[in-house]
Amino acid sequence: MESLGLLNVNENRRNSFCVDGNDAMKIKLVRNPEDLMSETCSFKPDMCHQVFGESEQIFGYKSLKIKLYYAAGNLTTYIGIEYDEKINTPGIEPDNIMEMLRNAIQSRFETNIMNFERLLQLDDSFRPHGSLINSFKKQDGLDLKTYEVYVNDTTDPNFLEYHKKVQTFVILYIDAANYVNPDEGNWKFFLLYEKYLSNNMVVKYAVVGYASVYEYYAYPSNIRPRVSQVVILPPFRCIGLCSKLLNSVYNYYITNRKVVDITVESPSQDFQRVRDFVDCKNCINLDAFSPSKLKQGFTEEIILQARDNFKINKKQARRIYEILRLKSTNIHNEDEYNAYLAEIKDRICRPNKKRIMKRRFWSYFASDPDDFYVPALPDNETFKDCDEDIEDEVLELKEQYDLVINRLNKSTE
């Protein structure tokens, strides 16, 4: 029987062969052969649990490096694996990294760096698939760069092959994301590219971001587009490109009379903030969102103007109303500010009040109200006073709204 001390030594040795997958992966969008040797153009994934498992740990290697390189335009892919040492303890197998990557990455990839470097030449002739729907310039440091947005559907087999490569970014940068199955329905895909001149003066394109939209049916013959996934790759973040991509999606649908409204599927807090900024910037000059009208409360006029002009649904219109009303509220005027907070609190409390009403209603007709599945609130809950959680939610909302307002105040877009 093996001693406890030896078991501990072996356990420590095993732990020394565990590597965080996010730290091990090095991603590059390669524009020229020189980028292959550069350390400044690489970046990390935000997550890798869909590749290496829930713990995101890779077992069996020391000083592990996983190189995931893409040609910046056509996304020809290279995977290289390097390490200083691999575990060789009898009965203990290291993770099969290449097999894990092969299962996660749907498209073909190179494992020979010389072949990959040779294939980079084909990126000179790459042109985006689909139809150009927006072109704009954006300052990035000292450089004024050109960007273009293209839209695609599921009818082009060449694009669908390309889309398989793009979707790798989805599982590395969107939590709990799934690959889109183009056969499932009415998808539209929006690709954002940087258009640039290479060192040899060739016009080229580099992938910057991606958005997928599913067009749901709406009675009787309309559609309700839902934004499903949006990714801006790390080298291009924090310069306003996500809002540009989202607004390009909006503008694609706004003029379509069959579109009822545009929704978003389970937005993260960061993406919701971008969405709020775009919607506020679009609505701020509408008459219904003028400071004098906002003081009259959330009205039908606000709902209609947001929907008719920008296809914003009622729930999001309410949020935009609350942000822009806060922007026009004098927070140093105690009465004015407290009136604003009270309205937000009432809106949050209202569903809880309905639950109380429903429970009381059924209590008249049932010998045991618990026979009905109506979640109970704490006994001390009243119509006039929500609990401390509601107070915290109001303050948290205000913090989120303040971030949007600060960006609106600084915006020159």
Short mmCIF file of C-alpha atoms in Angstrom, two decimals, residues 191-384:
data_model
loop_
_atom_site.label_atom_id
_atom_site.label_comp_id
_atom_site.label_asym_id
_atom_site.label_seq_id
_atom_site.Cartn_x
_atom_site.Cartn_y
_atom_site.Cartn_z
CA LEU A 191 -19.50 40.90 -39.96
CA LEU A 192 -17.47 43.99 -39.08
CA TYR A 193 -14.10 44.39 -40.84
CA GLU A 194 -11.27 46.86 -40.79
CA LYS A 195 -10.31 47.87 -44.32
CA TYR A 196 -6.62 48.73 -44.54
CA LEU A 197 -3.56 48.99 -46.79
CA SER A 198 -0.92 46.32 -46.27
CA ASN A 199 2.80 47.00 -46.25
CA ASN A 200 2.91 46.22 -49.99
CA MET A 201 0.00 48.65 -50.62
CA VAL A 202 -2.69 46.00 -51.15
CA VAL A 203 -6.22 46.73 -49.90
CA LYS A 204 -7.04 44.07 -47.30
CA TYR A 205 -9.70 43.22 -44.72
CA ALA A 206 -9.36 42.08 -41.11
CA VAL A 207 -12.16 40.63 -39.02
CA VAL A 208 -13.11 42.89 -36.09
CA GLY A 209 -16.53 41.75 -34.86
CA TYR A 210 -19.56 39.59 -35.46
CA ALA A 211 -23.30 39.61 -34.71
CA SER A 212 -25.96 36.98 -35.33
CA VAL A 213 -29.69 37.75 -35.53
CA TYR A 214 -32.60 35.32 -35.65
CA GLU A 215 -35.73 36.55 -37.39
CA TYR A 216 -38.74 35.23 -35.46
CA TYR A 217 -42.18 35.09 -37.03
CA ALA A 218 -44.72 37.67 -35.85
CA TYR A 219 -48.42 37.44 -36.73
CA PRO A 220 -49.78 37.87 -39.34
CA SER A 221 -46.86 38.21 -41.77
CA ASN A 222 -44.21 40.14 -39.87
CA ILE A 223 -40.89 39.39 -38.22
CA ARG A 224 -39.34 40.14 -34.85
CA PRO A 225 -35.51 40.05 -35.14
CA ARG A 226 -33.66 38.98 -32.00
CA VAL A 227 -29.98 39.82 -31.61
CA SER A 228 -28.43 36.55 -30.46
CA GLN A 229 -24.64 36.93 -30.27
CA VAL A 230 -22.33 39.93 -30.54
CA VAL A 231 -18.52 39.77 -30.33
CA ILE A 232 -15.87 42.43 -30.72
CA LEU A 233 -12.41 40.87 -30.65
CA PRO A 234 -10.05 42.10 -27.89
CA PRO A 235 -7.63 44.13 -30.08
CA PHE A 236 -10.55 46.31 -31.21
CA ARG A 237 -12.38 46.92 -27.95
CA CYS A 238 -12.97 50.18 -26.06
CA ILE A 239 -13.05 52.42 -29.15
CA GLY A 240 -16.80 52.34 -29.77
CA LEU A 241 -16.97 49.61 -32.40
CA CYS A 242 -19.60 47.49 -30.64
CA SER A 243 -22.07 50.38 -30.69
CA LYS A 244 -21.29 50.93 -34.38
CA LEU A 245 -21.94 47.28 -35.19
CA LEU A 246 -25.18 47.23 -33.18
CA ASN A 247 -26.40 50.42 -34.83
CA SER A 248 -25.61 48.89 -38.24
CA VAL A 249 -27.87 45.96 -37.32
CA TYR A 250 -30.60 48.38 -36.23
CA ASN A 251 -30.36 50.44 -39.42
CA TYR A 252 -30.61 47.28 -41.52
CA TYR A 253 -34.03 46.54 -39.99
CA ILE A 254 -35.47 49.98 -39.21
CA THR A 255 -36.76 50.65 -42.71
CA ASN A 256 -38.32 47.19 -43.06
CA ARG A 257 -42.08 47.56 -42.56
CA LYS A 258 -42.44 43.90 -41.63
CA VAL A 259 -40.26 44.36 -38.55
CA VAL A 260 -42.39 44.75 -35.40
CA ASP A 261 -39.49 45.44 -33.04
CA ILE A 262 -35.94 44.31 -32.31
CA THR A 263 -35.10 42.33 -29.17
CA VAL A 264 -31.91 40.98 -27.59
CA GLU A 265 -31.40 37.47 -26.24
CA SER A 266 -30.18 37.38 -22.61
CA PRO A 267 -27.84 40.38 -22.83
CA SER A 268 -24.83 40.50 -20.51
CA GLN A 269 -24.50 43.60 -18.36
CA ASP A 270 -21.71 44.94 -20.59
CA PHE A 271 -23.72 44.44 -23.76
CA GLN A 272 -26.86 45.90 -22.15
CA ARG A 273 -24.86 49.04 -21.43
CA VAL A 274 -23.84 49.30 -25.10
CA ARG A 275 -27.45 48.71 -26.14
CA ASP A 276 -28.66 51.39 -23.72
CA PHE A 277 -26.13 53.86 -25.11
CA VAL A 278 -27.13 53.21 -28.73
CA ASP A 279 -30.86 53.43 -27.96
CA CYS A 280 -30.48 56.57 -25.86
CA LYS A 281 -28.39 58.27 -28.54
CA ASN A 282 -31.00 57.39 -31.16
CA CYS A 283 -33.97 58.50 -29.05
CA ILE A 284 -32.59 61.58 -27.31
CA ASN A 285 -33.69 63.95 -30.07
CA LEU A 286 -37.21 62.54 -30.40
CA ASP A 287 -39.92 64.88 -29.16
CA ALA A 288 -41.32 62.30 -26.71
CA PHE A 289 -37.91 62.09 -25.01
CA SER A 290 -37.46 65.85 -24.53
CA PRO A 291 -36.83 66.83 -20.88
CA SER A 292 -40.26 68.49 -20.57
CA LYS A 293 -42.05 65.37 -21.87
CA LEU A 294 -39.97 63.03 -19.71
CA LYS A 295 -41.16 64.81 -16.58
CA GLN A 296 -44.72 63.80 -17.47
CA GLY A 297 -43.85 60.13 -16.90
CA PHE A 298 -43.68 57.04 -19.08
CA THR A 299 -46.36 57.64 -21.68
CA GLU A 300 -47.86 55.92 -24.69
CA GLU A 301 -46.22 58.58 -26.84
CA ILE A 302 -42.78 57.43 -25.68
CA ILE A 303 -43.62 53.81 -26.49
CA LEU A 304 -44.91 54.65 -29.97
CA GLN A 305 -42.07 56.98 -30.99
CA ALA A 306 -39.39 54.52 -29.83
CA ARG A 307 -41.09 51.69 -31.71
CA ASP A 308 -41.96 53.59 -34.89
CA ASN A 309 -38.59 55.30 -35.29
CA PHE A 310 -36.13 52.68 -34.02
CA LYS A 311 -38.11 49.41 -33.57
CA ILE A 312 -37.47 49.51 -29.79
CA ASN A 313 -39.81 47.31 -27.77
CA LYS A 314 -41.83 48.56 -24.79
CA LYS A 315 -39.57 47.10 -22.11
CA GLN A 316 -36.44 48.68 -23.57
CA ALA A 317 -38.29 51.94 -24.21
CA ARG A 318 -39.06 52.08 -20.49
CA ARG A 319 -35.38 51.64 -19.69
CA ILE A 320 -34.38 54.39 -22.13
CA TYR A 321 -37.02 56.65 -20.57
CA GLU A 322 -35.53 56.04 -17.11
CA ILE A 323 -31.96 56.76 -18.28
CA LEU A 324 -32.83 59.95 -20.15
CA ARG A 325 -35.09 61.16 -17.36
CA LEU A 326 -32.21 60.67 -14.90
CA LYS A 327 -29.98 62.60 -17.30
CA SER A 328 -32.40 65.54 -17.22
CA THR A 329 -33.06 65.30 -13.46
CA ASN A 330 -31.36 67.73 -11.10
CA ILE A 331 -29.95 65.29 -8.55
CA HIS A 332 -29.11 68.22 -6.25
CA ASN A 333 -32.81 69.06 -6.00
CA GLU A 334 -33.95 66.66 -3.27
CA ASP A 335 -37.64 66.67 -4.21
CA GLU A 336 -36.96 66.16 -7.92
CA TYR A 337 -34.40 63.40 -7.34
CA ASN A 338 -36.50 61.55 -4.77
CA ALA A 339 -39.50 61.67 -7.10
CA TYR A 340 -37.38 59.99 -9.79
CA LEU A 341 -36.15 57.26 -7.42
CA ALA A 342 -39.69 56.68 -6.13
CA GLU A 343 -40.94 56.05 -9.67
CA ILE A 344 -38.18 53.51 -10.34
CA LYS A 345 -38.90 51.80 -7.03
CA ASP A 346 -42.61 51.63 -7.79
CA ARG A 347 -41.92 50.07 -11.18
CA ILE A 348 -39.73 47.39 -9.59
CA CYS A 349 -42.22 46.75 -6.77
CA ARG A 350 -45.23 46.45 -9.03
CA PRO A 351 -44.75 42.74 -9.94
CA ASN A 352 -44.38 41.91 -6.23
CA LYS A 353 -47.62 43.76 -5.47
CA LYS A 354 -49.41 41.70 -8.11
CA ARG A 355 -48.14 38.52 -6.49
CA ILE A 356 -49.55 39.66 -3.15
CA MET A 357 -52.89 40.48 -4.77
CA LYS A 358 -53.03 37.07 -6.45
CA ARG A 359 -52.27 35.26 -3.21
CA ARG A 360 -54.93 37.20 -1.32
CA PHE A 361 -57.45 36.58 -4.08
CA TRP A 362 -56.96 32.82 -4.01
CA SER A 363 -57.10 32.77 -0.22
CA TYR A 364 -60.81 33.61 -0.45
CA PHE A 365 -61.50 30.53 -2.58
CA ALA A 366 -59.18 27.89 -1.16
CA SER A 367 -59.14 26.33 2.27
CA ASP A 368 -55.38 26.17 1.92
CA PRO A 369 -53.86 28.93 -0.24
CA ASP A 370 -50.68 26.87 -0.55
CA ASP A 371 -52.63 24.49 -2.80
CA PHE A 372 -51.98 27.11 -5.48
CA TYR A 373 -48.47 27.67 -6.74
CA VAL A 374 -48.16 31.35 -5.92
CA PRO A 375 -44.74 32.15 -4.46
CA ALA A 376 -45.10 33.79 -1.08
CA LEU A 377 -43.37 37.01 -0.10
CA PRO A 378 -42.07 37.66 3.42
CA ASP A 379 -44.85 38.15 5.97
CA ASN A 380 -43.87 41.77 6.57
CA GLU A 381 -44.14 42.71 2.90
CA THR A 382 -46.69 45.50 2.32
CA PHE A 383 -47.99 47.52 -0.60
CA LYS A 384 -46.23 50.65 0.64
#
